[in-house]
């Protein structure tokens, strides 16, 4: 039996080697002997695309061919950095001016990739190699403050769609030799460039390796955005709560880097992903640290109270009207009864109609242009506040409840968490209409248990409350004075377990062999 096993193992190893050699040969293609054959290769590769440009340059019996994509290059750079120096070369020897400006290679597949990145390829008559130079067209928007993360005090710099500019902003704000940047690629058909930024003396190496492992096992033709990348690498996709923080503010990223976390940026997208994070990180704002600590604590506490109101206030109203009318004070009984006595719908239908109407108005205001969006808000407010009540479809009390709920949900500084909170109110409303206060308590306990069970790259999502750590509470729902921040939070040092990788199919080759 042992002999059969050894023979089978030897056969499998022998069978794997030719496959690897085939893959190596596919990823490398030598330059053809003639310039015309090389031009035919690029025309065939790009299917005679209209933006593929092939230009010739003749000078004293020397022939040079330029190949570039018209939609990716800056023609002024080609004229300044390529054509002009070559025409000014002494004796017509093009090679004399090339080493200082061009990179040399003999891999046509590398040339193909360089063309897609905005480089110009040049072939010289009689040369066995080609030359490449970066002449990409740069069209960037101005660095400005993100519209969805505005602050009263603090920096007003935000990321843009250019990866190099974003990394420059981070490096400029965090000038230390410990700042480390690594590049990764993701996507089988269209590769997207990813930059991973961290402090090498603070970040956890296990968590960094875990992130690389998850990115390595992504099998998709194209990653459309950082939101898609976030969904592919997070621990629990079935949870409504975001487990990765997305931000466009430079100061917020630098703050998390100094706590030992990792920032992930993608070429073409202004959002930056922060890993790992906890539940309370989504309620922090730069204004909390730029104001007095007592004011920051008060405002941060209001945000956490807004979660309870946004999730449970409509459910509490439904439970009181349907099951527990006796909990109302005597002075409120008559106003509430007079408000709902002529309403033809039960409280659940009334609340669902109002909440869905608010969501529709919000969605319309986001999608329409800014000027029209303001009109939609005014018209929606008039219709909800006056016409619906006069028609006897919705009670005045429900209008007040829905208004407070909407304001509480929109006070959360992070869009992803605000969306999760607005979504959770609907199952709580259904539980309240079925079981009253018992249903609300059951929903709250289930949500709390789910938060305690969640993890973000090995970090307990509800830390420092579960597990409890008294020293880290100084920067959760309260904000103590800055001189108290003499230790970094423990949640930035997660414990990566192997079973987390195995559960989502992120196991490495070594794990598979075991």
GROMACS .gro file of C-alpha atoms in nm, residues 14-424:
model
  411
   14UNK     CA    1   0.590   1.452  -1.271
   15UNK     CA    2   0.257   1.551  -1.424
   16UNK     CA    3   0.252   1.897  -1.267
   17UNK     CA    4   0.587   2.011  -1.404
   18UNK     CA    5   0.490   2.030  -1.774
   19UNK     CA    6   0.183   2.239  -1.684
   20UNK     CA    7   0.400   2.496  -1.506
   21UNK     CA    8   0.636   2.516  -1.801
   22UNK     CA    9   0.343   2.571  -2.038
   23UNK     CA   10   0.217   2.859  -1.824
   24UNK     CA   11   0.563   3.016  -1.822
   25UNK     CA   12   0.581   2.994  -2.200
   26UNK     CA   13   0.239   3.152  -2.237
   27UNK     CA   14   0.333   3.452  -2.021
   28UNK     CA   15   0.645   3.522  -2.230
   29UNK     CA   16   0.666   3.605  -2.601
   30UNK     CA   17   0.994   3.702  -2.765
   31UNK     CA   18   1.025   3.990  -3.006
   32UNK     CA   19   0.994   3.893  -3.372
   33UNK     CA   20   1.288   3.929  -3.607
   34UNK     CA   21   1.132   4.202  -3.821
   35UNK     CA   22   0.947   4.520  -3.730
   36UNK     CA   23   0.653   4.431  -3.957
   37UNK     CA   24   0.593   4.107  -3.767
   38UNK     CA   25   0.588   4.295  -3.437
   39UNK     CA   26   0.339   4.545  -3.577
   40UNK     CA   27   0.118   4.259  -3.700
   41UNK     CA   28   0.127   4.108  -3.351
   42UNK     CA   29  -0.008   4.426  -3.189
   43UNK     CA   30  -0.271   4.479  -3.458
   44UNK     CA   31  -0.392   4.125  -3.410
   45UNK     CA   32  -0.385   4.155  -3.029
   46UNK     CA   33  -0.588   4.476  -3.024
   47UNK     CA   34  -0.812   4.360  -3.312
   48UNK     CA   35  -0.721   4.660  -3.528
   49UNK     CA   36  -0.868   4.898  -3.272
   50UNK     CA   37  -0.912   5.254  -3.398
   51UNK     CA   38  -0.703   5.403  -3.114
   52UNK     CA   39  -0.398   5.182  -3.188
   53UNK     CA   40  -0.145   5.412  -3.352
   54UNK     CA   41   0.167   5.304  -3.542
   55UNK     CA   42   0.403   5.585  -3.647
   56UNK     CA   43   0.732   5.562  -3.834
   57UNK     CA   44   1.043   5.776  -3.791
   58UNK     CA   45   1.324   5.779  -4.051
   59UNK     CA   46   1.655   5.953  -3.998
   60UNK     CA   47   1.974   5.876  -4.198
   61UNK     CA   48   1.880   5.521  -4.295
   62UNK     CA   49   1.758   5.441  -3.943
   63UNK     CA   50   1.399   5.324  -3.905
   64UNK     CA   51   1.201   5.349  -3.586
   65UNK     CA   52   0.840   5.247  -3.518
   66UNK     CA   53   0.625   5.397  -3.241
   67UNK     CA   54   0.325   5.201  -3.113
   68UNK     CA   55   0.081   5.356  -2.865
   69UNK     CA   56  -0.287   5.385  -2.779
   70UNK     CA   57  -0.419   5.726  -2.878
   71UNK     CA   58  -0.672   5.728  -2.592
   72UNK     CA   59  -0.409   5.660  -2.324
   73UNK     CA   60  -0.110   5.881  -2.409
   74UNK     CA   61  -0.023   6.250  -2.407
   75UNK     CA   62   0.095   6.352  -2.754
   76UNK     CA   63   0.290   6.647  -2.615
   77UNK     CA   64   0.494   6.407  -2.402
   78UNK     CA   65   0.565   6.191  -2.708
   79UNK     CA   66   0.688   6.493  -2.901
   80UNK     CA   67   0.895   6.626  -2.611
   81UNK     CA   68   1.038   6.305  -2.464
   82UNK     CA   69   1.071   6.081  -2.771
   83UNK     CA   70   1.062   6.246  -3.111
   84UNK     CA   71   1.262   6.560  -3.033
   85UNK     CA   72   1.556   6.386  -2.855
   86UNK     CA   73   1.581   6.125  -3.131
   87UNK     CA   74   1.587   6.384  -3.407
   88UNK     CA   75   1.859   6.572  -3.220
   89UNK     CA   76   2.073   6.260  -3.179
   90UNK     CA   77   2.424   6.302  -3.317
   91UNK     CA   78   2.493   6.103  -3.631
   92UNK     CA   79   2.137   5.974  -3.640
   93UNK     CA   80   2.217   5.708  -3.378
   94UNK     CA   81   1.889   5.666  -3.193
   95UNK     CA   82   2.038   5.435  -2.929
   96UNK     CA   83   2.250   5.714  -2.782
   97UNK     CA   84   1.952   5.898  -2.640
   98UNK     CA   85   1.747   5.593  -2.542
   99UNK     CA   86   1.910   5.461  -2.223
  100UNK     CA   87   1.827   5.773  -2.021
  101UNK     CA   88   1.461   5.787  -2.122
  102UNK     CA   89   1.351   5.434  -2.214
  103UNK     CA   90   1.319   5.092  -2.051
  104UNK     CA   91   1.440   4.793  -2.250
  105UNK     CA   92   1.263   4.454  -2.272
  106UNK     CA   93   1.214   4.158  -2.506
  107UNK     CA   94   0.874   4.035  -2.380
  108UNK     CA   95   0.586   4.129  -2.611
  109UNK     CA   96   0.325   4.049  -2.345
  110UNK     CA   97   0.497   4.302  -2.120
  111UNK     CA   98   0.476   4.553  -2.404
  112UNK     CA   99   0.105   4.479  -2.436
  113UNK     CA  100   0.054   4.553  -2.067
  114UNK     CA  101   0.262   4.871  -2.096
  115UNK     CA  102   0.043   4.998  -2.382
  116UNK     CA  103  -0.268   4.953  -2.169
  117UNK     CA  104  -0.102   5.153  -1.890
  118UNK     CA  105  -0.023   5.451  -2.115
  119UNK     CA  106   0.329   5.377  -2.240
  120UNK     CA  107   0.474   5.420  -2.585
  121UNK     CA  108   0.660   5.124  -2.742
  122UNK     CA  109   0.941   5.177  -2.992
  123UNK     CA  110   1.105   4.920  -3.221
  124UNK     CA  111   1.432   4.994  -3.397
  125UNK     CA  112   1.539   4.829  -3.721
  126UNK     CA  113   1.782   4.546  -3.648
  127UNK     CA  114   1.731   4.549  -3.269
  128UNK     CA  115   1.622   4.231  -3.090
  129UNK     CA  116   1.459   4.428  -2.810
  130UNK     CA  117   1.209   4.711  -2.784
  131UNK     CA  118   1.200   5.027  -2.574
  132UNK     CA  119   0.918   5.169  -2.360
  133UNK     CA  120   0.859   5.507  -2.202
  134UNK     CA  121   0.574   5.629  -1.983
  135UNK     CA  122   0.376   5.902  -2.160
  136UNK     CA  123   0.035   5.845  -2.003
  137UNK     CA  124  -0.238   6.107  -2.023
  138UNK     CA  125  -0.321   6.238  -1.676
  139UNK     CA  126  -0.665   6.385  -1.621
  140UNK     CA  127  -0.722   6.435  -1.251
  141UNK     CA  128  -0.982   6.628  -1.059
  142UNK     CA  129  -0.887   6.877  -0.790
  143UNK     CA  130  -0.816   6.756  -0.439
  144UNK     CA  131  -1.109   6.867  -0.229
  145UNK     CA  132  -1.305   6.767   0.079
  146UNK     CA  133  -1.537   6.466   0.035
  147UNK     CA  134  -1.898   6.580   0.017
  148UNK     CA  135  -2.021   6.284   0.226
  149UNK     CA  136  -1.766   6.332   0.510
  150UNK     CA  137  -1.754   6.704   0.575
  151UNK     CA  138  -1.624   6.838   0.905
  152UNK     CA  139  -1.634   7.175   1.080
  153UNK     CA  140  -1.270   7.174   1.189
  154UNK     CA  141  -0.973   6.984   1.054
  155UNK     CA  142  -0.820   6.896   0.719
  156UNK     CA  143  -1.022   6.941   0.400
  157UNK     CA  144  -0.816   6.707   0.182
  158UNK     CA  145  -0.981   6.403   0.028
  159UNK     CA  146  -0.878   6.122  -0.200
  160UNK     CA  147  -0.930   6.130  -0.576
  161UNK     CA  148  -0.938   5.862  -0.845
  162UNK     CA  149  -0.559   5.861  -0.902
  163UNK     CA  150  -0.378   5.602  -0.690
  164UNK     CA  151  -0.039   5.777  -0.701
  165UNK     CA  152  -0.192   6.104  -0.581
  166UNK     CA  153  -0.371   5.925  -0.296
  167UNK     CA  154  -0.051   5.755  -0.183
  168UNK     CA  155   0.127   6.091  -0.202
  169UNK     CA  156  -0.133   6.243   0.030
  170UNK     CA  157  -0.083   5.964   0.282
  171UNK     CA  158   0.296   5.982   0.262
  172UNK     CA  159   0.287   6.362   0.301
  173UNK     CA  160   0.072   6.337   0.614
  174UNK     CA  161   0.262   6.041   0.762
  175UNK     CA  162   0.631   6.114   0.709
  176UNK     CA  163   0.802   5.817   0.870
  177UNK     CA  164   1.028   5.539   0.746
  178UNK     CA  165   0.794   5.283   0.903
  179UNK     CA  166   0.519   5.358   0.652
  180UNK     CA  167   0.512   5.063   0.412
  181UNK     CA  168   0.332   5.034   0.078
  182UNK     CA  169   0.274   4.712  -0.113
  183UNK     CA  170   0.108   4.664  -0.451
  184UNK     CA  171  -0.126   4.380  -0.549
  185UNK     CA  172  -0.332   4.302  -0.857
  186UNK     CA  173  -0.679   4.149  -0.865
  187UNK     CA  174  -0.896   4.043  -1.159
  188UNK     CA  175  -0.850   3.768  -1.417
  189UNK     CA  176  -0.953   3.953  -1.734
  190UNK     CA  177  -0.912   4.319  -1.635
  191UNK     CA  178  -0.653   4.358  -1.363
  192UNK     CA  179  -0.699   4.630  -1.104
  193UNK     CA  180  -0.406   4.768  -0.907
  194UNK     CA  181  -0.439   4.765  -0.529
  195UNK     CA  182  -0.212   4.940  -0.279
  196UNK     CA  183  -0.184   4.818   0.079
  197UNK     CA  184  -0.050   5.077   0.326
  198UNK     CA  185   0.047   5.008   0.686
  199UNK     CA  186   0.301   5.089   0.957
  200UNK     CA  187   0.544   4.799   0.964
  201UNK     CA  188   0.621   4.844   1.335
  202UNK     CA  189   0.252   4.858   1.437
  203UNK     CA  190   0.049   4.641   1.197
  204UNK     CA  191  -0.010   4.274   1.262
  205UNK     CA  192   0.174   4.055   1.011
  206UNK     CA  193  -0.083   3.776   1.047
  207UNK     CA  194  -0.364   4.008   0.944
  208UNK     CA  195  -0.162   4.138   0.648
  209UNK     CA  196  -0.097   3.783   0.528
  210UNK     CA  197  -0.465   3.700   0.575
  211UNK     CA  198  -0.564   3.993   0.354
  212UNK     CA  199  -0.319   3.887   0.084
  213UNK     CA  200  -0.453   3.533   0.099
  214UNK     CA  201  -0.812   3.646   0.053
  215UNK     CA  202  -0.721   3.872  -0.238
  216UNK     CA  203  -0.519   3.593  -0.398
  217UNK     CA  204  -0.817   3.359  -0.406
  218UNK     CA  205  -1.059   3.607  -0.565
  219UNK     CA  206  -1.163   3.460  -0.899
  220UNK     CA  207  -1.343   3.728  -1.100
  221UNK     CA  208  -1.283   3.880  -1.440
  222UNK     CA  209  -1.314   4.236  -1.311
  223UNK     CA  210  -1.348   4.405  -0.971
  224UNK     CA  211  -1.574   4.706  -1.040
  225UNK     CA  212  -1.503   4.907  -0.723
  226UNK     CA  213  -1.376   4.904  -0.368
  227UNK     CA  214  -1.729   4.817  -0.257
  228UNK     CA  215  -1.710   4.492  -0.455
  229UNK     CA  216  -1.366   4.420  -0.309
  230UNK     CA  217  -1.504   4.483   0.038
  231UNK     CA  218  -1.782   4.229  -0.016
  232UNK     CA  219  -1.541   3.967  -0.149
  233UNK     CA  220  -1.297   3.976   0.142
  234UNK     CA  221  -1.517   4.049   0.444
  235UNK     CA  222  -1.581   3.780   0.705
  236UNK     CA  223  -1.961   3.762   0.695
  237UNK     CA  224  -2.138   3.862   0.374
  238UNK     CA  225  -2.479   3.774   0.521
  239UNK     CA  226  -2.455   4.041   0.790
  240UNK     CA  227  -2.619   4.381   0.733
  241UNK     CA  228  -2.339   4.549   0.930
  242UNK     CA  229  -2.027   4.662   0.741
  243UNK     CA  230  -1.709   4.495   0.865
  244UNK     CA  231  -1.468   4.718   0.672
  245UNK     CA  232  -1.458   5.096   0.706
  246UNK     CA  233  -1.469   5.296   0.383
  247UNK     CA  234  -1.352   5.657   0.392
  248UNK     CA  235  -1.231   5.930   0.156
  249UNK     CA  236  -1.060   6.144   0.422
  250UNK     CA  237  -0.680   6.146   0.445
  251UNK     CA  238  -0.667   6.243   0.813
  252UNK     CA  239  -0.898   5.958   0.906
  253UNK     CA  240  -0.677   5.706   0.725
  254UNK     CA  241  -0.359   5.837   0.888
  255UNK     CA  242  -0.525   5.815   1.230
  256UNK     CA  243  -0.612   5.449   1.176
  257UNK     CA  244  -0.263   5.373   1.041
  258UNK     CA  245  -0.113   5.501   1.364
  259UNK     CA  246  -0.336   5.262   1.556
  260UNK     CA  247  -0.190   4.963   1.371
  261UNK     CA  248  -0.456   4.914   1.105
  262UNK     CA  249  -0.413   4.864   0.731
  263UNK     CA  250  -0.540   5.091   0.452
  264UNK     CA  251  -0.633   4.948   0.111
  265UNK     CA  252  -0.666   5.171  -0.197
  266UNK     CA  253  -0.757   5.083  -0.557
  267UNK     CA  254  -0.665   5.259  -0.878
  268UNK     CA  255  -0.957   5.460  -1.016
  269UNK     CA  256  -1.158   5.492  -0.692
  270UNK     CA  257  -1.138   5.761  -0.421
  271UNK     CA  258  -1.252   5.537  -0.135
  272UNK     CA  259  -1.002   5.378   0.104
  273UNK     CA  260  -1.077   5.061   0.301
  274UNK     CA  261  -0.961   5.029   0.663
  275UNK     CA  262  -0.910   4.684   0.819
  276UNK     CA  263  -0.973   4.564   1.082
  277UNK     CA  264  -1.241   4.782   1.244
  278UNK     CA  265  -1.494   4.760   1.524
  279UNK     CA  266  -1.856   4.863   1.555
  280UNK     CA  267  -1.776   5.190   1.731
  281UNK     CA  268  -1.530   5.305   1.461
  282UNK     CA  269  -1.826   5.382   1.232
  283UNK     CA  270  -1.952   5.648   1.474
  284UNK     CA  271  -1.626   5.841   1.507
  285UNK     CA  272  -1.572   6.170   1.328
  286UNK     CA  273  -1.262   6.394   1.302
  287UNK     CA  274  -1.465   6.666   1.471
  288UNK     CA  275  -1.467   6.455   1.790
  289UNK     CA  276  -1.092   6.504   1.827
  290UNK     CA  277  -1.083   6.868   1.715
  291UNK     CA  278  -1.329   6.985   1.982
  292UNK     CA  279  -1.324   6.975   2.361
  293UNK     CA  280  -1.335   6.624   2.499
  294UNK     CA  281  -1.659   6.686   2.689
  295UNK     CA  282  -1.828   6.819   2.376
  296UNK     CA  283  -1.689   6.529   2.171
  297UNK     CA  284  -1.821   6.279   2.427
  298UNK     CA  285  -2.164   6.442   2.427
  299UNK     CA  286  -2.195   6.441   2.047
  300UNK     CA  287  -2.065   6.086   2.017
  301UNK     CA  288  -2.314   5.968   2.280
  302UNK     CA  289  -2.593   6.135   2.081
  303UNK     CA  290  -2.490   5.932   1.776
  304UNK     CA  291  -2.516   5.607   1.968
  305UNK     CA  292  -2.856   5.710   2.106
  306UNK     CA  293  -2.962   5.782   1.749
  307UNK     CA  294  -2.903   5.414   1.664
  308UNK     CA  295  -3.157   5.306   1.923
  309UNK     CA  296  -3.409   5.564   1.800
  310UNK     CA  297  -3.358   5.485   1.432
  311UNK     CA  298  -3.404   5.110   1.487
  312UNK     CA  299  -3.665   5.092   1.760
  313UNK     CA  300  -3.877   5.410   1.763
  314UNK     CA  301  -4.128   5.301   1.492
  315UNK     CA  302  -4.140   4.956   1.651
  316UNK     CA  303  -4.211   5.103   1.995
  317UNK     CA  304  -4.492   5.316   1.849
  318UNK     CA  305  -4.648   5.010   1.684
  319UNK     CA  306  -4.620   4.805   2.006
  320UNK     CA  307  -4.774   5.081   2.219
  321UNK     CA  308  -5.070   5.137   1.983
  322UNK     CA  309  -5.135   4.768   1.925
  323UNK     CA  310  -5.053   4.599   2.257
  324UNK     CA  311  -4.942   4.828   2.540
  325UNK     CA  312  -5.159   5.136   2.535
  326UNK     CA  313  -5.149   5.146   2.916
  327UNK     CA  314  -4.783   5.260   2.920
  328UNK     CA  315  -4.881   5.604   2.788
  329UNK     CA  316  -4.919   5.884   3.046
  330UNK     CA  317  -5.273   6.001   3.103
  331UNK     CA  318  -5.204   6.337   2.940
  332UNK     CA  319  -5.100   6.165   2.615
  333UNK     CA  320  -5.384   5.918   2.584
  334UNK     CA  321  -5.645   6.159   2.448
  335UNK     CA  322  -5.417   6.327   2.187
  336UNK     CA  323  -5.297   5.989   2.057
  337UNK     CA  324  -5.647   5.840   2.046
  338UNK     CA  325  -5.788   6.143   1.863
  339UNK     CA  326  -5.501   6.119   1.614
  340UNK     CA  327  -5.550   5.754   1.521
  341UNK     CA  328  -5.923   5.694   1.562
  342UNK     CA  329  -6.012   5.780   1.200
  343UNK     CA  330  -5.708   5.612   1.036
  344UNK     CA  331  -5.824   5.316   0.822
  345UNK     CA  332  -5.492   5.123   0.840
  346UNK     CA  333  -5.333   4.927   1.126
  347UNK     CA  334  -5.016   5.078   1.279
  348UNK     CA  335  -4.783   4.842   1.091
  349UNK     CA  336  -4.918   4.936   0.746
  350UNK     CA  337  -4.916   5.301   0.843
  351UNK     CA  338  -4.552   5.284   0.953
  352UNK     CA  339  -4.442   5.083   0.649
  353UNK     CA  340  -4.603   5.329   0.408
  354UNK     CA  341  -4.437   5.625   0.575
  355UNK     CA  342  -4.093   5.464   0.605
  356UNK     CA  343  -4.095   5.346   0.244
  357UNK     CA  344  -4.206   5.692   0.131
  358UNK     CA  345  -3.914   5.848   0.317
  359UNK     CA  346  -3.674   5.603   0.151
  360UNK     CA  347  -3.819   5.682  -0.192
  361UNK     CA  348  -3.777   6.055  -0.137
  362UNK     CA  349  -3.419   6.001  -0.023
  363UNK     CA  350  -3.337   5.787  -0.326
  364UNK     CA  351  -3.495   6.040  -0.562
  365UNK     CA  352  -3.301   6.324  -0.401
  366UNK     CA  353  -2.972   6.135  -0.440
  367UNK     CA  354  -3.022   6.039  -0.807
  368UNK     CA  355  -3.158   6.368  -0.936
  369UNK     CA  356  -2.946   6.680  -0.994
  370UNK     CA  357  -2.889   6.896  -0.688
  371UNK     CA  358  -3.133   7.170  -0.789
  372UNK     CA  359  -3.414   6.926  -0.866
  373UNK     CA  360  -3.329   6.719  -0.558
  374UNK     CA  361  -3.402   7.014  -0.330
  375UNK     CA  362  -3.740   7.058  -0.500
  376UNK     CA  363  -3.819   6.691  -0.444
  377UNK     CA  364  -3.743   6.731  -0.074
  378UNK     CA  365  -3.971   7.033  -0.039
  379UNK     CA  366  -4.256   6.874  -0.233
  380UNK     CA  367  -4.219   6.548  -0.041
  381UNK     CA  368  -4.222   6.732   0.291
  382UNK     CA  369  -4.539   6.923   0.200
  383UNK     CA  370  -4.716   6.608   0.077
  384UNK     CA  371  -4.622   6.403   0.381
  385UNK     CA  372  -4.673   6.677   0.634
  386UNK     CA  373  -4.999   6.825   0.517
  387UNK     CA  374  -5.184   6.649   0.236
  388UNK     CA  375  -5.154   6.295   0.374
  389UNK     CA  376  -5.272   6.399   0.719
  390UNK     CA  377  -5.565   6.600   0.577
  391UNK     CA  378  -5.668   6.299   0.370
  392UNK     CA  379  -5.693   6.091   0.688
  393UNK     CA  380  -5.444   5.829   0.569
  394UNK     CA  381  -5.167   5.889   0.823
  395UNK     CA  382  -5.189   6.015   1.180
  396UNK     CA  383  -5.005   6.320   1.312
  397UNK     CA  384  -4.828   6.103   1.569
  398UNK     CA  385  -4.685   5.879   1.297
  399UNK     CA  386  -4.551   6.187   1.113
  400UNK     CA  387  -4.359   6.288   1.427
  401UNK     CA  388  -4.225   5.934   1.480
  402UNK     CA  389  -4.107   5.900   1.119
  403UNK     CA  390  -3.943   6.244   1.122
  404UNK     CA  391  -3.746   6.171   1.440
  405UNK     CA  392  -3.645   5.830   1.303
  406UNK     CA  393  -3.516   5.978   0.976
  407UNK     CA  394  -3.316   6.248   1.155
  408UNK     CA  395  -3.165   5.990   1.391
  409UNK     CA  396  -3.061   5.763   1.103
  410UNK     CA  397  -2.899   6.044   0.904
  411UNK     CA  398  -2.695   6.162   1.204
  412UNK     CA  399  -2.463   5.860   1.172
  413UNK     CA  400  -2.141   5.983   1.003
  414UNK     CA  401  -2.079   5.665   0.798
  415UNK     CA  402  -2.306   5.586   0.505
  416UNK     CA  403  -2.268   5.206   0.528
  417UNK     CA  404  -2.371   5.198   0.895
  418UNK     CA  405  -2.658   5.439   0.831
  419UNK     CA  406  -2.790   5.205   0.561
  420UNK     CA  407  -2.767   4.907   0.797
  421UNK     CA  408  -2.955   5.092   1.073
  422UNK     CA  409  -3.231   5.201   0.834
  423UNK     CA  410  -3.268   4.843   0.713
  424UNK     CA  411  -3.297   4.694   1.064
   0.00000   0.00000   0.00000
